[in-house]
XYZ file of C-alpha atoms in Angstrom:
653
model
C -38.104 10.925 -29.965
C -36.341 12.958 -27.345
C -33.402 15.217 -28.031
C -30.583 15.270 -25.447
C -27.807 17.828 -25.417
C -24.490 17.770 -23.607
C -21.849 18.589 -23.556
C -2.718 -9.147 -17.697
C 14.310 -24.304 -11.885
C 15.950 -26.672 -12.392
C 14.172 -28.731 -9.752
C 10.904 -28.201 -11.548
C 12.406 -29.436 -14.767
C 13.602 -32.579 -12.987
C 10.125 -33.552 -11.906
C 8.693 -33.137 -15.361
C 11.531 -35.101 -16.984
C 11.457 -37.836 -14.372
C 7.722 -38.300 -14.726
C 8.313 -39.673 -18.211
C 11.005 -42.177 -17.224
C 9.520 -45.653 -17.422
C 11.900 -47.300 -14.942
C 11.213 -46.440 -11.288
C 14.915 -46.849 -10.518
C 15.871 -44.322 -13.158
C 13.172 -41.980 -11.859
C 14.569 -41.971 -8.331
C 18.151 -41.684 -9.605
C 17.142 -38.584 -11.537
C 15.687 -37.053 -8.406
C 18.866 -37.728 -6.416
C 21.221 -36.353 -9.058
C 19.345 -33.096 -9.325
C 18.961 -32.948 -5.550
C 22.772 -32.898 -5.067
C 23.157 -30.335 -7.828
C 20.619 -27.978 -6.285
C 20.893 -28.320 -2.480
C 23.585 -28.207 0.201
C 23.398 -31.110 2.647
C 24.763 -29.352 5.706
C 22.903 -29.611 9.001
C 24.313 -26.510 10.657
C 21.433 -24.301 9.522
C 18.793 -25.529 12.002
C 16.265 -22.832 12.737
C 16.529 -20.897 15.997
C 17.413 -22.221 19.415
C 15.748 -23.309 22.610
C 14.966 -19.761 23.714
C 12.059 -19.193 21.349
C 10.924 -22.795 21.042
C 7.947 -24.277 22.851
C 8.572 -27.689 24.383
C 7.969 -30.471 21.875
C 6.097 -32.389 24.571
C 3.758 -29.536 25.450
C 0.219 -29.192 24.176
C -0.616 -27.119 21.152
C -1.310 -24.182 23.445
C -3.728 -21.431 22.684
C -5.428 -21.349 19.345
C -4.395 -18.524 17.037
C -7.578 -17.101 15.664
C -6.179 -16.378 12.231
C -9.309 -17.378 10.403
C -12.000 -14.780 10.124
C -15.567 -15.389 9.126
C -17.790 -12.618 7.905
C -20.839 -11.962 10.009
C -22.701 -11.605 6.731
C -22.148 -15.255 5.816
C -25.239 -17.072 4.599
C -23.510 -20.499 4.846
C -23.869 -22.622 8.001
C -20.317 -22.512 9.412
C -21.338 -23.276 12.999
C -19.028 -25.851 14.646
C -16.381 -25.629 11.932
C -12.880 -24.839 13.238
C -11.062 -22.546 10.819
C -8.305 -21.568 13.298
C -4.638 -22.649 13.517
C -2.794 -23.945 16.601
C 0.370 -22.240 17.843
C 2.542 -25.124 16.576
C 0.881 -25.036 13.196
C 2.156 -21.502 12.787
C 5.549 -21.880 14.574
C 8.166 -23.757 12.486
C 10.999 -23.259 15.008
C 12.393 -26.171 17.078
C 15.021 -27.001 19.718
C 18.051 -28.041 17.655
C 19.979 -29.294 20.739
C 17.305 -31.851 21.644
C 16.632 -33.063 18.132
C 17.492 -36.453 16.623
C 19.411 -36.266 13.331
C 18.884 -38.664 10.443
C 21.200 -38.666 7.450
C 20.058 -40.586 4.395
C 22.231 -42.208 1.723
C 22.018 -45.253 -0.512
C 24.987 -46.905 1.307
C 23.671 -46.477 4.851
C 21.275 -44.495 7.016
C 22.779 -42.812 10.100
C 20.706 -41.956 13.174
C 22.112 -39.702 15.892
C 19.814 -39.390 18.899
C 16.809 -41.080 20.474
C 13.419 -42.177 19.210
C 14.408 -43.418 15.744
C 16.049 -46.533 14.294
C 17.167 -47.522 10.813
C 16.928 -51.025 9.332
C 18.227 -51.245 5.798
C 16.588 -48.324 4.018
C 13.636 -47.867 6.398
C 13.741 -45.262 9.166
C 11.277 -45.924 12.014
C 10.223 -43.148 14.377
C 8.595 -44.441 17.585
C 8.425 -41.533 20.049
C 7.518 -37.890 20.374
C 10.231 -35.424 19.445
C 11.961 -33.599 16.631
C 13.719 -35.499 13.834
C 15.915 -33.595 11.371
C 16.300 -35.419 8.056
C 18.958 -34.656 5.425
C 20.604 -36.429 2.502
C 18.918 -38.597 -0.093
C 17.930 -42.189 -0.703
C 16.849 -43.819 -3.967
C 14.622 -46.513 -2.442
C 13.757 -45.956 1.187
C 11.109 -44.561 3.484
C 10.351 -42.917 6.798
C 7.682 -44.601 8.936
C 6.200 -42.971 12.039
C 4.623 -45.334 14.612
C 4.431 -43.268 17.799
C 1.959 -43.234 20.683
C -1.532 -41.946 20.293
C -0.683 -38.877 22.406
C 2.747 -38.213 20.842
C 3.508 -35.167 18.762
C 6.210 -35.759 16.163
C 8.071 -33.137 14.143
C 9.962 -34.189 11.012
C 12.232 -31.435 9.736
C 13.216 -31.791 6.101
C 16.621 -30.120 5.714
C 17.725 -30.725 2.130
C 16.229 -34.218 2.153
C 15.177 -36.418 -0.751
C 13.216 -39.619 -0.102
C 12.203 -41.861 -2.972
C 10.275 -45.094 -2.398
C 9.625 -47.484 -5.226
C 6.730 -49.457 -3.726
C 5.065 -47.272 -1.100
C 4.940 -43.814 0.518
C 8.122 -41.826 1.006
C 6.801 -40.807 4.442
C 4.121 -42.896 6.148
C 2.628 -41.727 9.462
C 0.762 -44.714 10.855
C 0.206 -43.540 14.449
C 0.694 -40.329 16.438
C -1.444 -37.627 17.934
C -0.166 -35.147 15.388
C 2.745 -34.944 12.982
C 4.414 -31.753 11.768
C 6.475 -31.835 8.582
C 8.642 -28.710 8.695
C 10.537 -27.363 5.707
C 13.869 -25.936 6.908
C 14.554 -22.377 5.864
C 16.297 -22.181 2.466
C 16.164 -26.001 2.067
C 15.148 -27.907 -1.060
C 13.406 -31.234 -0.476
C 11.698 -34.015 -2.410
C 9.290 -36.868 -1.679
C 8.522 -39.384 -4.426
C 6.617 -42.642 -4.383
C 6.545 -45.466 -6.933
C 3.936 -46.096 -9.560
C 2.898 -49.410 -7.875
C 2.470 -50.152 -4.146
C 2.916 -53.421 -2.241
C -0.270 -53.563 -0.151
C -1.880 -56.144 2.043
C -4.560 -58.186 0.361
C -7.777 -56.221 0.132
C -6.171 -52.937 1.293
C -6.431 -49.709 -0.669
C -4.185 -47.610 1.624
C -1.680 -46.070 2.023
C -2.301 -44.117 -1.120
C 0.059 -41.091 -1.168
C 3.730 -40.126 -1.294
C 3.156 -38.351 2.045
C 0.535 -40.373 3.918
C -0.807 -39.855 7.433
C -3.411 -41.520 9.620
C -2.949 -38.701 12.157
C -3.489 -34.964 11.963
C -0.831 -33.590 9.628
C 0.630 -30.073 9.481
C 3.046 -28.799 6.838
C 4.931 -25.625 7.744
C 8.274 -23.806 7.392
C 9.777 -21.673 4.686
C 11.707 -24.191 2.584
C 10.543 -25.898 -0.593
C 9.161 -29.378 -1.195
C 8.642 -31.224 -4.460
C 6.214 -34.148 -4.266
C 5.577 -36.770 -6.928
C 2.446 -38.838 -6.298
C 2.933 -41.559 -8.903
C 0.619 -44.163 -7.342
C -2.430 -42.082 -6.475
C -2.211 -38.930 -4.323
C 0.668 -36.637 -3.425
C -0.412 -35.788 0.167
C -3.167 -37.564 2.091
C -4.235 -37.185 5.722
C -6.960 -39.360 7.197
C -7.614 -36.567 9.713
C -6.862 -32.840 9.436
C -4.468 -31.470 6.841
C -3.107 -28.043 7.805
C -0.573 -25.980 5.826
C 0.813 -22.707 7.144
C 3.883 -22.084 4.973
C 6.391 -23.420 2.453
C 6.775 -23.688 -1.298
C 5.255 -26.773 -2.927
C 5.661 -28.179 -6.413
C 3.301 -31.128 -6.640
C 2.179 -33.625 -9.247
C -0.256 -36.476 -8.628
C -1.936 -39.177 -10.633
C -5.053 -38.455 -8.605
C -5.445 -35.760 -5.905
C -2.648 -33.370 -4.922
C -3.645 -32.432 -1.330
C -6.257 -34.584 0.372
C -7.549 -34.244 3.954
C -10.458 -36.239 5.259
C -11.728 -33.995 8.059
C -10.482 -30.725 6.621
C -7.896 -28.888 4.573
C -6.831 -25.589 6.178
C -4.268 -23.305 4.554
C -2.924 -20.139 6.156
C -0.095 -19.460 3.700
C 2.270 -21.056 1.189
C 3.068 -21.179 -2.495
C 1.584 -24.051 -4.494
C 2.155 -25.286 -8.031
C -0.158 -28.233 -8.603
C -0.764 -30.687 -11.429
C -3.414 -33.253 -10.515
C -5.124 -36.014 -12.436
C -7.982 -35.649 -9.938
C -8.673 -32.758 -7.582
C -6.163 -30.133 -6.517
C -7.286 -29.676 -2.873
C -10.028 -31.890 -1.447
C -11.695 -32.717 1.874
C -13.872 -35.812 1.944
C -15.633 -36.320 5.302
C -19.273 -36.972 4.510
C -20.264 -38.144 8.019
C -19.932 -34.952 10.095
C -21.512 -31.680 9.098
C -18.782 -29.734 10.976
C -15.980 -31.394 8.962
C -15.262 -32.166 5.343
C -14.424 -28.519 4.666
C -11.668 -26.620 2.845
C -10.653 -23.289 4.386
C -8.042 -21.012 2.789
C -6.848 -17.733 4.318
C -3.809 -16.966 2.142
C -1.108 -18.212 -0.208
C -0.523 -18.357 -3.932
C -2.020 -21.186 -5.964
C -1.318 -22.305 -9.524
C -3.653 -25.272 -9.946
C -4.084 -27.479 -12.986
C -6.545 -30.289 -12.238
C -8.343 -32.767 -14.424
C -11.234 -32.755 -11.966
C -12.019 -29.940 -9.504
C -9.434 -27.361 -8.524
C -10.815 -27.132 -4.969
C -13.393 -29.642 -3.715
C -15.153 -29.837 -0.350
C -17.888 -32.108 0.894
C -19.546 -29.732 3.356
C -18.146 -26.239 2.852
C -15.485 -24.373 0.889
C -14.357 -21.174 2.607
C -12.053 -18.936 0.583
C -11.003 -15.886 2.587
C -7.712 -14.916 0.916
C -4.948 -15.928 -1.485
C -4.095 -15.592 -5.147
C -5.500 -18.345 -7.358
C -4.907 -19.389 -10.935
C -7.102 -22.427 -11.628
C -7.437 -24.483 -14.800
C -9.855 -27.342 -14.132
C -11.359 -30.185 -16.122
C -14.517 -29.906 -14.027
C -15.417 -27.175 -11.521
C -12.753 -24.718 -10.395
C -14.322 -24.549 -6.910
C -16.910 -27.150 -5.884
C -18.779 -28.057 -2.706
C -21.452 -30.657 -2.165
C -22.680 -28.201 0.443
C -21.877 -24.488 0.476
C -19.206 -22.092 -0.810
C -18.211 -18.753 0.707
C -15.820 -16.390 -1.075
C -14.750 -13.733 1.428
C -11.498 -12.566 -0.178
C -8.693 -13.465 -2.576
C -8.093 -13.051 -6.286
C -9.075 -15.661 -8.856
C -8.115 -16.269 -12.480
C -10.208 -19.201 -13.687
C -10.581 -21.438 -16.712
C -13.073 -24.239 -16.020
C -14.544 -26.914 -18.240
C -17.668 -26.857 -16.082
C -18.557 -24.337 -13.364
C -16.244 -21.678 -11.977
C -17.891 -21.706 -8.512
C -20.436 -24.432 -7.720
C -22.322 -25.228 -4.502
C -25.242 -27.588 -4.100
C -26.886 -25.365 -1.494
C -25.510 -21.852 -0.894
C -22.928 -19.843 -2.817
C -22.001 -16.416 -1.512
C -19.487 -13.843 -2.645
C -18.679 -11.356 0.112
C -15.357 -9.966 -1.122
C -12.490 -10.698 -3.512
C -11.780 -10.292 -7.201
C -12.505 -13.024 -9.735
C -11.972 -13.139 -13.463
C -13.527 -16.203 -15.054
C -11.967 -16.317 -18.497
C -14.047 -19.265 -19.650
C -16.419 -21.823 -18.129
C -19.647 -23.641 -18.865
C -21.490 -21.884 -16.052
C -20.068 -19.180 -13.806
C -21.696 -19.060 -10.358
C -24.151 -21.864 -9.578
C -26.058 -22.937 -6.460
C -29.576 -23.302 -5.199
C -29.179 -19.909 -3.517
C -26.669 -17.385 -4.867
C -25.876 -14.366 -2.681
C -23.686 -11.672 -4.221
C -22.697 -9.276 -1.445
C -19.477 -7.681 -2.679
C -16.242 -8.112 -4.578
C -15.399 -7.594 -8.234
C -16.345 -10.441 -10.543
C -16.057 -10.870 -14.306
C -17.620 -13.984 -15.846
C -17.569 -15.224 -19.427
C -19.729 -18.364 -19.631
C -20.723 -20.683 -22.443
C -24.085 -21.177 -20.769
C -25.435 -19.369 -17.688
C -23.285 -16.735 -16.013
C -25.209 -16.971 -12.717
C -27.615 -19.860 -12.095
C -29.908 -20.584 -9.136
C -31.223 -24.136 -9.452
C -32.134 -26.871 -6.993
C -30.499 -30.283 -7.406
C -33.723 -31.824 -6.112
C -35.625 -30.123 -8.929
C -38.606 -29.337 -6.708
C -39.585 -26.635 -9.134
C -39.675 -26.753 -12.882
C -36.853 -25.111 -14.795
C -37.633 -22.621 -17.467
C -36.738 -25.229 -20.083
C -39.189 -27.733 -18.582
C -41.916 -25.123 -18.437
C -41.258 -24.034 -21.989
C -41.489 -27.585 -23.271
C -44.914 -27.966 -21.666
C -46.281 -24.748 -23.183
C -47.695 -24.034 -26.579
C -44.892 -23.400 -29.075
C -44.761 -19.974 -30.616
C -47.212 -19.696 -33.449
C -49.266 -22.728 -32.359
C -51.977 -21.477 -30.077
C -49.805 -18.772 -28.501
C -51.145 -15.299 -27.984
C -49.735 -12.526 -30.076
C -48.264 -9.672 -28.062
C -48.877 -7.454 -31.042
C -52.607 -7.917 -30.577
C -53.596 -6.502 -27.199
C -57.176 -7.603 -27.742
C -56.085 -11.244 -27.658
C -54.284 -10.902 -24.315
C -55.782 -12.545 -21.209
C -57.537 -10.408 -18.696
C -55.472 -8.586 -16.091
C -54.514 -10.917 -13.250
C -54.771 -14.100 -15.313
C -51.792 -16.376 -15.878
C -50.890 -17.693 -19.321
C -51.513 -21.436 -19.388
C -53.525 -21.324 -16.133
C -57.216 -22.215 -15.904
C -59.597 -19.326 -16.133
C -59.986 -17.480 -12.875
C -56.520 -18.284 -11.455
C -54.645 -15.099 -10.708
C -50.940 -14.648 -11.365
C -48.980 -14.103 -8.132
C -47.641 -10.800 -9.439
C -51.098 -9.429 -9.948
C -50.376 -8.530 -13.574
C -50.847 -9.973 -17.013
C -47.969 -12.282 -18.056
C -46.420 -11.678 -21.415
C -47.890 -13.372 -24.445
C -45.728 -16.231 -25.609
C -43.820 -16.300 -22.311
C -43.362 -19.729 -20.728
C -42.073 -18.388 -17.436
C -43.436 -17.803 -13.968
C -46.964 -18.176 -12.837
C -48.517 -20.176 -10.014
C -46.693 -23.486 -9.408
C -44.213 -22.936 -12.187
C -41.266 -21.683 -10.108
C -39.095 -23.098 -7.324
C -39.318 -20.694 -4.399
C -36.161 -22.232 -2.832
C -34.039 -20.879 -5.679
C -32.885 -17.286 -5.508
C -30.255 -14.907 -6.814
C -29.798 -12.016 -4.390
C -27.443 -9.141 -5.255
C -26.808 -6.498 -2.618
C -23.286 -5.245 -3.387
C -20.167 -5.628 -5.471
C -19.377 -5.145 -9.134
C -20.363 -7.904 -11.578
C -19.743 -8.061 -15.306
C -21.542 -11.086 -16.707
C -21.401 -12.344 -20.280
C -23.061 -15.573 -21.347
C -23.826 -17.752 -24.328
C -26.973 -18.886 -22.503
C -29.004 -17.193 -19.817
C -27.052 -14.512 -18.009
C -28.936 -14.194 -14.706
C -30.972 -17.403 -14.472
C -33.082 -18.375 -11.463
C -35.592 -21.201 -11.284
C -37.169 -19.041 -8.614
C -36.553 -15.337 -8.086
C -33.994 -12.595 -8.680
C -33.670 -9.758 -6.161
C -31.311 -6.800 -6.610
C -30.824 -4.358 -3.736
C -27.374 -2.898 -4.444
C -24.116 -3.245 -6.332
C -23.460 -2.863 -10.031
C -24.529 -5.537 -12.501
C -23.558 -5.270 -16.165
C -24.990 -8.257 -18.015
C -25.220 -9.430 -21.588
C -26.484 -12.565 -23.287
C -25.537 -13.740 -26.758
C -27.872 -12.764 -29.596
C -29.898 -15.120 -31.746
C -30.444 -17.738 -28.999
C -33.441 -19.051 -27.082
C -31.887 -17.823 -23.807
C -32.432 -14.645 -21.834
C -30.237 -12.039 -20.220
C -32.779 -12.168 -17.359
C -34.459 -15.539 -16.830
C -36.634 -16.196 -13.774
C -39.693 -18.285 -12.996
C -41.309 -16.259 -10.214
C -40.224 -12.609 -10.054
C -37.309 -10.211 -10.509
C -37.236 -7.163 -8.250
C -34.921 -4.194 -7.797
C -34.634 -1.959 -4.742
C -31.226 -0.355 -5.331
C -27.967 -0.533 -7.228
C -27.342 -0.435 -10.963
C -28.484 -2.920 -13.574
C -27.757 -2.614 -17.289
C -28.711 -5.788 -19.160
C -28.307 -6.179 -22.903
C -29.902 -9.060 -24.760
C -31.775 -10.356 -27.719
C -35.357 -9.546 -28.514
C -36.750 -13.093 -28.641
C -38.673 -13.810 -25.414
C -36.827 -11.071 -23.501
C -37.804 -10.483 -19.867
C -38.016 -7.288 -17.893
C -37.929 -6.859 -14.111
C -41.283 -7.215 -12.387
C -41.279 -4.662 -9.564
C -39.269 -2.806 -6.936
C -38.892 0.407 -5.006
C -36.359 1.602 -7.618
C -37.680 2.504 -11.040
C -36.635 0.454 -14.070
C -37.379 0.246 -17.745
C -37.011 -1.915 -20.830
C -36.557 -0.775 -24.396
C -36.151 -2.272 -27.825
C -32.821 -0.829 -28.927
C -30.557 -2.343 -31.588
C -26.802 -1.917 -31.398
C -23.582 -3.668 -32.314
C -20.756 -5.207 -30.283
C -18.289 -2.570 -29.175
C -20.860 0.134 -28.666
C -21.007 1.714 -25.220
C -24.606 1.831 -24.058
C -25.200 4.760 -21.724
C -28.273 5.666 -19.696
C -28.608 9.437 -19.548
C -30.992 11.912 -17.987
C -32.712 14.789 -19.715
C -29.582 16.925 -19.546
C -27.355 14.266 -21.153
C -25.652 13.383 -17.841
C -24.544 9.727 -17.709
C -26.145 7.641 -14.935
C -24.524 4.334 -15.968
C -22.944 2.703 -19.007
C -21.698 -0.658 -20.377
C -19.786 -1.633 -23.536
C -21.574 -4.374 -25.468
C -19.714 -7.638 -26.123
C -22.328 -8.894 -28.571
C -24.870 -7.299 -30.829
C -28.062 -6.548 -28.901
C -31.713 -5.738 -29.461
C -33.067 -4.945 -25.981
C -31.919 -2.980 -22.942
C -33.162 -3.410 -19.370
C -31.912 -0.660 -17.086
C -32.302 0.588 -13.535
C -29.993 3.090 -11.881
C -30.142 4.601 -8.410
C -31.931 7.906 -8.541
C -34.317 7.047 -11.357
C -37.737 8.501 -10.691
C -40.987 6.647 -11.207
C -42.722 7.762 -14.372
C -39.816 9.819 -15.676
C -38.310 9.531 -19.154
C -34.584 8.873 -19.662
C -32.447 8.219 -22.704
C -30.403 5.331 -24.080
C -27.382 6.319 -26.144
C -25.062 3.895 -27.964
C -21.736 5.695 -28.352
C -18.391 4.654 -29.821
C -16.717 5.513 -26.520
C -17.271 7.323 -23.242
C -14.601 9.461 -21.641
C -13.788 8.277 -18.101
C -15.313 4.810 -18.534
C -13.368 1.750 -17.245
C -12.325 -1.344 -19.246
C -15.914 -2.591 -19.202
C -17.229 0.681 -20.499
C -18.756 1.493 -17.118
C -19.086 5.001 -15.805
C -21.573 6.604 -13.457
C -20.880 10.161 -14.512
C -19.950 12.186 -17.545
C -21.960 13.636 -20.350
C -22.963 12.638 -23.861
C -24.386 14.600 -26.697
C -27.185 12.615 -28.283
C -29.533 14.007 -30.822
C -31.487 10.805 -31.404
C -31.450 8.982 -28.059
C -33.970 6.193 -27.477
C -36.635 6.996 -24.923
C -36.771 4.931 -21.726
C -39.835 5.426 -19.550
C -39.241 3.920 -16.092
C -41.590 2.664 -13.425
C -41.513 0.715 -10.154
C -43.718 -1.983 -11.659
C -44.058 -3.798 -14.955
C -47.674 -3.317 -15.870
C -47.708 -6.445 -18.043
C -46.327 -8.839 -15.423
C -43.036 -10.244 -16.639
C -42.827 -7.150 -18.770
C -40.965 -8.820 -21.571
C -41.047 -8.847 -25.322
C -43.221 -11.391 -27.038
C -41.976 -14.092 -29.355
C -42.230 -11.695 -32.229
C -40.251 -8.992 -30.457
C -43.243 -6.712 -30.100
C -44.291 -4.900 -26.973
C -46.740 -6.478 -24.556
C -48.651 -3.276 -24.106
C -47.525 -0.239 -26.054
C -46.921 2.756 -23.849
C -47.041 0.911 -20.528
C -44.586 2.417 -18.075
C -41.778 0.077 -17.040
C -42.164 -2.069 -20.123
C -40.658 -2.024 -23.573
C -40.808 1.140 -25.618
C -40.733 0.578 -29.322
C -38.774 2.750 -31.702
C -36.106 2.684 -34.367
C -33.342 2.101 -31.783
C -29.724 3.103 -32.069
C -28.147 1.605 -35.094
C -24.490 0.518 -35.395
């Protein structure tokens, strides 16, 4: 035993009350009453004049390259257009050339060209700007313009309620802009049953468009999607500003080819997905791209769902989802933003590639935290509390066997398994447990007795967790870092802990786990624990017992702190590697009540501790017994082997 010395409106209320009114007529009446109480219906406040306004008949002009994609991205974003057109971003219009539409239950008045009103239906048939004000209890706006026409609908204290179809239906146009007038309060509500042609399943939203649709401006819009969706575009859906309070029986914001958001404030309650893009026919479409905004999403399904790619480059997100918070059938890239997540399933899920480049995420609860076939952690600050795996690399095609599948095919502990406590019973160096005699393990070392992991043919080489930067605090009720293939750490800070008294591991891999830089402190149980396998940076594993709340610090011979982590659960093993550790050297593990200068996670990379009875940690750049773990009985694979477990009394609570 070594001795170390030291030194967290009214209009909103209307929507919630109205949603419980059984009669559609009463629902719309409630909307109108509150609309007149909360909004002025004057038209004099049209934004800007002709001076600063591009012609409504001109093309979109040059593309504003607002979207930025990191050159470090591992996802295939080639061909995807994340940019915004000049009109997407510019909510101004020529008030002198606009057509004005005033809604009321008695009559609908149209002043200007390009629009007509029959009973309670307003029809827009030409390119131009249409300023809508007033309210109607059972009416609609229908756009049927030419295929090359660009139509702008300005909502200026407007309330449109339709009892048997969309409030606004865009059936034909090149592109339609719905602009929210500055300081205006607006509402779109559809009925709970539509009158559709036989065999038709569309339209299906309170705001429905067959053309590209852009929402912009600085006013507010409340949308009630009582039939299915709140907003649906059969082409692109672009949002660059505005305040949105949205409820939907199914999806809140739905774009077929893409959903692109530059800015805005969103409060969403969805019976399906919050934001979703659905194109499954074109690999350059079907994406969701978000550069900014604030999002309060409550969804019964996914908070954000993309078919090809979800790109999150900015914004502030609070997501409570009944399934995944962020999901893609392809890839996910997190390049910025802040995230506060509660998910019934995964916090971030991709079928292929999931990368975190930047941003700050706090996953309060989930089933699994970060899951994909390939998980790349490049930067950012991420805290995950998971019921099962905190980070999971697994292939949906299941080309390789999972650790559970491998374990089920191996001898159970105590029935033909080799005892790690008996070195004489271990297989010869280079042999793989469960492999025929003469087959060498790919790591060139003896696998741990009782371990049902790794070995030739047992892993999926397509699955990987790569960590090269960032700060990750991972707590799990199952495996913490779990790869059906490999784990590779080359930078960043990883503080990981798995729950005690389970059959899961804080490190779980089927091929290898290497470290070439950064900081890793992993606390777990003793049963079937795994060490790292190799790397250019030295690492070690020790059997150390401690209780939840203890701060585990790795110290050098002078008592100087190299890294630390406050335990969430009781623990029995420590795996540690810190930049600067020297191959073959001995360090110390101290479990202290507190550490001066440590952050909320108990992490510090400096300081000093006085420890009379610190646990020894001998580090190496290779685990001499292969997986380097503890056997089923918690004993060392090979006593005294550098890089592997070192037995001792540990640090008691």
